[in-house]
PDB file of C-alpha atoms in Angstrom:
ATOM      1  CA  ASP A  23      22.068 228.345  99.119  1.00  0.00           C
ATOM      2  CA  GLN A  24      21.552 226.755  95.736  1.00  0.00           C
ATOM      3  CA  GLN A  25      22.017 222.991  95.864  1.00  0.00           C
ATOM      4  CA  VAL A  26      21.671 222.446  92.117  1.00  0.00           C
ATOM      5  CA  LYS A  27      23.423 224.779  89.722  1.00  0.00           C
ATOM      6  CA  GLN A  28      23.170 225.134  85.984  1.00  0.00           C
ATOM      7  CA  ASN A  29      25.776 227.777  85.333  1.00  0.00           C
ATOM      8  CA  SER A  30      24.933 228.398  81.703  1.00  0.00           C
ATOM      9  CA  PRO A  31      21.614 230.221  81.362  1.00  0.00           C
ATOM     10  CA  SER A  32      21.694 229.770  77.603  1.00  0.00           C
ATOM     11  CA  LEU A  33      23.411 227.741  74.897  1.00  0.00           C
ATOM     12  CA  SER A  34      23.322 227.994  71.091  1.00  0.00           C
ATOM     13  CA  VAL A  35      24.259 225.056  68.917  1.00  0.00           C
ATOM     14  CA  GLN A  36      24.200 224.437  65.192  1.00  0.00           C
ATOM     15  CA  GLU A  37      21.784 221.796  63.946  1.00  0.00           C
ATOM     16  CA  GLY A  38      23.486 218.411  63.675  1.00  0.00           C
ATOM     17  CA  ARG A  39      26.150 219.243  66.266  1.00  0.00           C
ATOM     18  CA  ILE A  40      26.344 218.021  69.850  1.00  0.00           C
ATOM     19  CA  SER A  41      24.649 219.957  72.660  1.00  0.00           C
ATOM     20  CA  ILE A  42      26.165 219.567  76.114  1.00  0.00           C
ATOM     21  CA  LEU A  43      24.240 220.846  79.100  1.00  0.00           C
ATOM     22  CA  ASN A  44      25.902 220.818  82.492  1.00  0.00           C
ATOM     23  CA  CYS A  45      24.677 220.603  86.042  1.00  0.00           C
ATOM     24  CA  ASP A  46      26.516 220.673  89.388  1.00  0.00           C
ATOM     25  CA  TYR A  47      25.122 219.762  92.773  1.00  0.00           C
ATOM     26  CA  THR A  48      26.371 220.165  96.317  1.00  0.00           C
ATOM     27  CA  ASN A  49      24.223 217.759  98.348  1.00  0.00           C
ATOM     28  CA  SER A  50      25.982 214.400  98.650  1.00  0.00           C
ATOM     29  CA  MET A  51      22.658 212.807  99.679  1.00  0.00           C
ATOM     30  CA  PHE A  52      21.291 213.141  96.160  1.00  0.00           C
ATOM     31  CA  ASP A  53      21.244 209.750  94.493  1.00  0.00           C
ATOM     32  CA  TYR A  54      18.857 210.061  91.565  1.00  0.00           C
ATOM     33  CA  PHE A  55      19.128 212.626  88.833  1.00  0.00           C
ATOM     34  CA  LEU A  56      16.736 213.701  86.117  1.00  0.00           C
ATOM     35  CA  TRP A  57      16.577 216.026  83.160  1.00  0.00           C
ATOM     36  CA  TYR A  58      13.366 217.773  82.221  1.00  0.00           C
ATOM     37  CA  LYS A  59      12.651 219.729  79.071  1.00  0.00           C
ATOM     38  CA  LYS A  60      10.280 222.659  79.007  1.00  0.00           C
ATOM     39  CA  TYR A  61       8.684 224.449  76.084  1.00  0.00           C
ATOM     40  CA  PRO A  62       7.080 227.882  76.598  1.00  0.00           C
ATOM     41  CA  ALA A  63       3.603 227.763  78.156  1.00  0.00           C
ATOM     42  CA  GLU A  64       3.941 224.046  78.881  1.00  0.00           C
ATOM     43  CA  GLY A  65       4.938 222.121  81.986  1.00  0.00           C
ATOM     44  CA  PRO A  66       8.303 220.354  82.153  1.00  0.00           C
ATOM     45  CA  THR A  67       8.401 216.932  80.545  1.00  0.00           C
ATOM     46  CA  PHE A  68      10.636 214.151  81.748  1.00  0.00           C
ATOM     47  CA  LEU A  69      13.521 213.415  79.418  1.00  0.00           C
ATOM     48  CA  ILE A  70      16.001 211.024  80.969  1.00  0.00           C
ATOM     49  CA  SER A  71      17.260 209.985  84.386  1.00  0.00           C
ATOM     50  CA  ILE A  72      20.213 208.262  86.002  1.00  0.00           C
ATOM     51  CA  SER A  73      20.734 206.500  89.290  1.00  0.00           C
ATOM     52  CA  SER A  74      23.865 207.101  91.327  1.00  0.00           C
ATOM     53  CA  ILE A  75      24.958 203.501  90.791  1.00  0.00           C
ATOM     54  CA  LYS A  76      25.517 204.260  87.113  1.00  0.00           C
ATOM     55  CA  ASP A  77      27.745 206.733  85.324  1.00  0.00           C
ATOM     56  CA  LYS A  78      25.960 206.773  81.991  1.00  0.00           C
ATOM     57  CA  ASN A  79      22.445 206.302  80.673  1.00  0.00           C
ATOM     58  CA  GLU A  80      21.530 206.521  77.029  1.00  0.00           C
ATOM     59  CA  ASP A  81      18.176 206.916  75.293  1.00  0.00           C
ATOM     60  CA  GLY A  82      18.320 207.557  71.580  1.00  0.00           C
ATOM     61  CA  ARG A  83      19.931 210.919  70.926  1.00  0.00           C
ATOM     62  CA  PHE A  84      20.076 211.718  74.648  1.00  0.00           C
ATOM     63  CA  THR A  85      22.818 210.564  77.016  1.00  0.00           C
ATOM     64  CA  VAL A  86      23.252 211.569  80.628  1.00  0.00           C
ATOM     65  CA  PHE A  87      26.645 211.251  82.308  1.00  0.00           C
ATOM     66  CA  LEU A  88      27.154 211.289  86.057  1.00  0.00           C
ATOM     67  CA  ASN A  89      30.429 211.984  87.839  1.00  0.00           C
ATOM     68  CA  LYS A  90      29.641 211.396  91.499  1.00  0.00           C
ATOM     69  CA  SER A  91      33.055 212.374  92.817  1.00  0.00           C
ATOM     70  CA  ALA A  92      32.797 215.731  91.076  1.00  0.00           C
ATOM     71  CA  LYS A  93      29.059 216.046  91.837  1.00  0.00           C
ATOM     72  CA  HIS A  94      28.513 216.818  88.200  1.00  0.00           C
ATOM     73  CA  LEU A  95      26.145 215.579  85.558  1.00  0.00           C
ATOM     74  CA  SER A  96      25.713 216.451  81.946  1.00  0.00           C
ATOM     75  CA  LEU A  97      23.190 215.879  79.199  1.00  0.00           C
ATOM     76  CA  HIS A  98      24.444 215.255  75.686  1.00  0.00           C
ATOM     77  CA  ILE A  99      22.140 215.602  72.706  1.00  0.00           C
ATOM     78  CA  VAL A 100      23.503 214.380  69.424  1.00  0.00           C
ATOM     79  CA  PRO A 101      22.688 215.226  66.747  1.00  0.00           C
ATOM     80  CA  SER A 102      20.893 218.366  67.896  1.00  0.00           C
ATOM     81  CA  GLN A 103      17.678 219.251  66.094  1.00  0.00           C
ATOM     82  CA  PRO A 104      15.725 222.532  65.959  1.00  0.00           C
ATOM     83  CA  GLY A 105      12.883 220.842  67.869  1.00  0.00           C
ATOM     84  CA  ASP A 106      15.266 220.381  70.790  1.00  0.00           C
ATOM     85  CA  SER A 107      15.171 224.135  71.389  1.00  0.00           C
ATOM     86  CA  ALA A 108      13.724 224.475  74.886  1.00  0.00           C
ATOM     87  CA  VAL A 109      14.720 225.105  78.481  1.00  0.00           C
ATOM     88  CA  TYR A 110      16.388 222.104  80.110  1.00  0.00           C
ATOM     89  CA  PHE A 111      16.193 221.627  83.859  1.00  0.00           C
ATOM     90  CA  CYS A 112      18.419 219.380  85.888  1.00  0.00           C
ATOM     91  CA  ALA A 113      16.682 217.893  88.954  1.00  0.00           C
ATOM     92  CA  CYS A 114      18.047 215.878  91.860  1.00  0.00           C
ATOM     93  CA  LEU A 115      16.412 213.543  94.355  1.00  0.00           C
ATOM     94  CA  GLY A 116      17.690 212.285  97.689  1.00  0.00           C
ATOM     95  CA  ALA A 117      17.423 208.670  98.818  1.00  0.00           C
ATOM     96  CA  GLY A 118      13.905 207.923 100.024  1.00  0.00           C
ATOM     97  CA  SER A 119      12.804 211.427  99.121  1.00  0.00           C
ATOM     98  CA  TYR A 120      10.278 212.800  96.712  1.00  0.00           C
ATOM     99  CA  GLN A 121      11.252 216.451  96.679  1.00  0.00           C
ATOM    100  CA  LEU A 122      12.913 217.247  93.403  1.00  0.00           C
ATOM    101  CA  THR A 123      15.472 220.012  93.704  1.00  0.00           C
ATOM    102  CA  PHE A 124      15.762 221.835  90.395  1.00  0.00           C
ATOM    103  CA  GLY A 125      18.421 223.972  88.794  1.00  0.00           C
ATOM    104  CA  LYS A 126      17.455 227.272  87.208  1.00  0.00           C
ATOM    105  CA  GLY A 127      17.529 225.807  83.719  1.00  0.00           C
ATOM    106  CA  THR A 128      19.521 226.282  80.528  1.00  0.00           C
ATOM    107  CA  LYS A 129      17.825 227.629  77.432  1.00  0.00           C
ATOM    108  CA  LEU A 130      19.031 225.664  74.420  1.00  0.00           C
ATOM    109  CA  SER A 131      18.668 227.142  70.943  1.00  0.00           C
ATOM    110  CA  VAL A 132      19.420 224.860  68.017  1.00  0.00           C
ATOM    111  CA  ILE A 133      20.067 226.909  64.922  1.00  0.00           C
ATOM    112  CA  PRO A 134      18.989 225.393  61.581  1.00  0.00           C
TER     113      PRO A 134
ATOM    114  CA  GLY B  12      -4.703 209.203  78.320  1.00  0.00           C
ATOM    115  CA  ALA B  13      -5.247 212.649  79.777  1.00  0.00           C
ATOM    116  CA  GLY B  14      -2.304 214.348  81.396  1.00  0.00           C
ATOM    117  CA  VAL B  15      -2.217 216.669  84.374  1.00  0.00           C
ATOM    118  CA  SER B  16      -4.474 219.654  83.880  1.00  0.00           C
ATOM    119  CA  GLN B  17      -4.461 222.963  85.686  1.00  0.00           C
ATOM    120  CA  SER B  18      -6.836 225.881  85.781  1.00  0.00           C
ATOM    121  CA  PRO B  19      -6.862 228.713  85.201  1.00  0.00           C
ATOM    122  CA  SER B  20      -3.950 228.961  82.780  1.00  0.00           C
ATOM    123  CA  ASN B  21      -3.534 232.637  83.640  1.00  0.00           C
ATOM    124  CA  LYS B  22      -4.678 234.620  86.640  1.00  0.00           C
ATOM    125  CA  VAL B  23      -4.246 238.328  87.221  1.00  0.00           C
ATOM    126  CA  THR B  24      -5.232 239.595  90.626  1.00  0.00           C
ATOM    127  CA  GLU B  25      -4.836 242.639  92.798  1.00  0.00           C
ATOM    128  CA  LYS B  26      -2.584 242.688  95.800  1.00  0.00           C
ATOM    129  CA  GLY B  27      -4.444 241.567  98.899  1.00  0.00           C
ATOM    130  CA  LYS B  28      -6.963 239.358  97.130  1.00  0.00           C
ATOM    131  CA  ASP B  29      -7.206 235.591  97.604  1.00  0.00           C
ATOM    132  CA  VAL B  30      -6.692 233.182  94.700  1.00  0.00           C
ATOM    133  CA  GLU B  31      -7.392 229.495  94.155  1.00  0.00           C
ATOM    134  CA  LEU B  32      -5.472 227.377  91.691  1.00  0.00           C
ATOM    135  CA  ARG B  33      -6.732 223.963  90.667  1.00  0.00           C
ATOM    136  CA  CYS B  34      -4.919 220.786  89.656  1.00  0.00           C
ATOM    137  CA  ASP B  35      -6.396 217.613  88.185  1.00  0.00           C
ATOM    138  CA  PRO B  36      -3.763 214.866  88.355  1.00  0.00           C
ATOM    139  CA  ILE B  37      -3.495 211.867  86.087  1.00  0.00           C
ATOM    140  CA  SER B  38      -6.146 209.351  87.033  1.00  0.00           C
ATOM    141  CA  GLY B  39      -4.805 206.692  89.386  1.00  0.00           C
ATOM    142  CA  HIS B  40      -1.742 208.679  90.466  1.00  0.00           C
ATOM    143  CA  THR B  41      -1.533 208.716  94.235  1.00  0.00           C
ATOM    144  CA  ALA B  42       1.197 211.335  94.567  1.00  0.00           C
ATOM    145  CA  LEU B  43       0.622 215.017  93.813  1.00  0.00           C
ATOM    146  CA  TYR B  44       3.080 217.884  94.028  1.00  0.00           C
ATOM    147  CA  TRP B  45       2.914 221.644  93.776  1.00  0.00           C
ATOM    148  CA  TYR B  46       5.891 223.697  92.629  1.00  0.00           C
ATOM    149  CA  ARG B  47       6.330 227.299  91.659  1.00  0.00           C
ATOM    150  CA  GLN B  48       8.733 228.936  89.269  1.00  0.00           C
ATOM    151  CA  SER B  49       9.499 232.574  89.818  1.00  0.00           C
ATOM    152  CA  LEU B  50      11.080 234.630  87.056  1.00  0.00           C
ATOM    153  CA  GLY B  51      14.638 233.470  86.390  1.00  0.00           C
ATOM    154  CA  GLN B  52      14.475 230.743  88.999  1.00  0.00           C
ATOM    155  CA  GLY B  53      14.247 226.984  88.988  1.00  0.00           C
ATOM    156  CA  LEU B  54      11.204 225.119  90.204  1.00  0.00           C
ATOM    157  CA  GLU B  55      10.666 225.432  93.929  1.00  0.00           C
ATOM    158  CA  PHE B  56       8.907 222.638  95.811  1.00  0.00           C
ATOM    159  CA  LEU B  57       5.825 223.747  97.754  1.00  0.00           C
ATOM    160  CA  ILE B  58       3.798 220.768  98.967  1.00  0.00           C
ATOM    161  CA  TYR B  59       3.406 217.006  98.459  1.00  0.00           C
ATOM    162  CA  PHE B  60       0.364 214.771  98.879  1.00  0.00           C
ATOM    163  CA  GLN B  61       0.648 210.977  98.980  1.00  0.00           C
ATOM    164  CA  GLY B  62      -2.538 208.970  99.252  1.00  0.00           C
ATOM    165  CA  ASN B  63      -4.254 209.495 102.590  1.00  0.00           C
ATOM    166  CA  SER B  64      -1.086 210.498 104.425  1.00  0.00           C
ATOM    167  CA  ALA B  65      -0.655 213.930 105.945  1.00  0.00           C
ATOM    168  CA  PRO B  66       0.787 216.253 103.297  1.00  0.00           C
ATOM    169  CA  ASP B  67       4.349 217.503 103.444  1.00  0.00           C
ATOM    170  CA  LYS B  68       3.908 221.260 103.619  1.00  0.00           C
ATOM    171  CA  SER B  69       7.559 222.036 104.290  1.00  0.00           C
ATOM    172  CA  GLY B  70       7.986 224.029 101.080  1.00  0.00           C
ATOM    173  CA  LEU B  71       5.131 226.470 101.597  1.00  0.00           C
ATOM    174  CA  PRO B  72       6.734 229.928 101.861  1.00  0.00           C
ATOM    175  CA  SER B  73       4.273 231.421 104.352  1.00  0.00           C
ATOM    176  CA  ASP B  74       1.031 230.729 106.179  1.00  0.00           C
ATOM    177  CA  ARG B  75      -0.807 232.585 103.456  1.00  0.00           C
ATOM    178  CA  PHE B  76      -0.336 229.470 101.333  1.00  0.00           C
ATOM    179  CA  SER B  77      -2.441 226.361 101.843  1.00  0.00           C
ATOM    180  CA  ALA B  78      -3.440 223.377  99.776  1.00  0.00           C
ATOM    181  CA  GLU B  79      -5.885 220.556  99.988  1.00  0.00           C
ATOM    182  CA  ARG B  80      -6.560 217.440  98.044  1.00  0.00           C
ATOM    183  CA  THR B  81     -10.105 216.175  98.031  1.00  0.00           C
ATOM    184  CA  GLY B  82     -10.896 212.508  97.588  1.00  0.00           C
ATOM    185  CA  GLY B  83      -7.305 211.737  96.753  1.00  0.00           C
ATOM    186  CA  SER B  84      -7.659 213.390  93.364  1.00  0.00           C
ATOM    187  CA  VAL B  85      -8.173 217.092  92.626  1.00  0.00           C
ATOM    188  CA  SER B  86      -6.027 219.569  94.526  1.00  0.00           C
ATOM    189  CA  THR B  87      -6.500 223.260  95.198  1.00  0.00           C
ATOM    190  CA  LEU B  88      -3.695 225.633  96.117  1.00  0.00           C
ATOM    191  CA  THR B  89      -4.965 228.740  97.890  1.00  0.00           C
ATOM    192  CA  ILE B  90      -2.988 231.919  98.363  1.00  0.00           C
ATOM    193  CA  GLN B  91      -4.533 234.406 100.749  1.00  0.00           C
ATOM    194  CA  ARG B  92      -3.843 238.146 100.732  1.00  0.00           C
ATOM    195  CA  THR B  93      -1.652 237.859  97.659  1.00  0.00           C
ATOM    196  CA  GLN B  94       1.549 239.874  97.438  1.00  0.00           C
ATOM    197  CA  GLN B  95       3.499 240.936  94.365  1.00  0.00           C
ATOM    198  CA  GLU B  96       6.261 238.461  95.202  1.00  0.00           C
ATOM    199  CA  ASP B  97       3.717 235.657  94.794  1.00  0.00           C
ATOM    200  CA  SER B  98       3.753 236.312  91.035  1.00  0.00           C
ATOM    201  CA  ALA B  99       5.068 233.129  89.443  1.00  0.00           C
ATOM    202  CA  VAL B 100       4.068 230.093  87.431  1.00  0.00           C
ATOM    203  CA  TYR B 101       2.525 227.496  89.716  1.00  0.00           C
ATOM    204  CA  LEU B 102       3.051 223.958  88.490  1.00  0.00           C
ATOM    205  CA  CYS B 103       1.327 220.812  89.601  1.00  0.00           C
ATOM    206  CA  ALA B 104       2.727 217.324  89.027  1.00  0.00           C
ATOM    207  CA  SER B 105       1.554 213.821  89.767  1.00  0.00           C
ATOM    208  CA  SER B 106       3.233 210.445  89.865  1.00  0.00           C
ATOM    209  CA  PRO B 107       1.986 206.877  90.277  1.00  0.00           C
ATOM    210  CA  SER B 108       3.235 206.390  93.815  1.00  0.00           C
ATOM    211  CA  GLY B 109       5.818 208.987  94.754  1.00  0.00           C
ATOM    212  CA  TYR B 110       9.551 208.818  95.452  1.00  0.00           C
ATOM    213  CA  THR B 111      11.597 208.014  92.358  1.00  0.00           C
ATOM    214  CA  ASP B 112       8.564 207.757  90.133  1.00  0.00           C
ATOM    215  CA  THR B 113       8.683 210.112  87.187  1.00  0.00           C
ATOM    216  CA  GLN B 114       6.670 213.225  87.944  1.00  0.00           C
ATOM    217  CA  TYR B 115       4.333 214.366  85.181  1.00  0.00           C
ATOM    218  CA  PHE B 116       3.736 218.083  85.101  1.00  0.00           C
ATOM    219  CA  GLY B 117       0.736 220.117  84.127  1.00  0.00           C
ATOM    220  CA  PRO B 118       1.032 223.255  81.989  1.00  0.00           C
ATOM    221  CA  GLY B 119       1.011 225.546  85.004  1.00  0.00           C
ATOM    222  CA  THR B 120      -0.945 228.590  86.101  1.00  0.00           C
ATOM    223  CA  ARG B 121       0.724 231.938  85.530  1.00  0.00           C
ATOM    224  CA  LEU B 122      -0.199 234.171  88.459  1.00  0.00           C
ATOM    225  CA  THR B 123       0.334 237.905  88.230  1.00  0.00           C
ATOM    226  CA  VAL B 124      -0.273 240.036  91.293  1.00  0.00           C
ATOM    227  CA  LEU B 125      -0.613 243.721  90.487  1.00  0.00           C
TER     228      LEU B 125
END
């Protein structure tokens, strides 16, 4: 049973527009959420995170929104750039835990 | 400074053979994790080492999988009698002290079992 779902396997966005990547989770014990970005032949790199006590965290062009009641988080990238083209993984962490539970990823393509 | 390194980057083996995958974590990081990513899947947790504590092996899929961490630094993941379903990218990560610390990933080892 998948605890973290990224329902869109791929997304194409025009350069300069907003990219919105979505993630849903089922485990109510998750209280820390992260986004990782992965280029081909490289390991995932940490992008941004949010604690369950917040509903928004912003870092430059990247903003993560958390809706705890809906068990939903999203990553907004604005403006999108061709270098943002990668696979984005949502990951969740339970309180006092260290095991990241990952979604299957969404492949973002930013078209110049 | 140097990131997490893994070797080999690619490994092709025949079904039934044993393989060893190596991970060098970031110097000073006490926590080390192994994950694997099968085709079309997200990352799947395998095992976690934290300092001198007993490792959490709860994610290992079978007893053919084992891992050790020598001297609190380098780790080796061993897969015995490999099967085709073991084909995946095996990723190692380290973090300063575990829990909500950011995990830094290596580039992975792509294992192909023929």
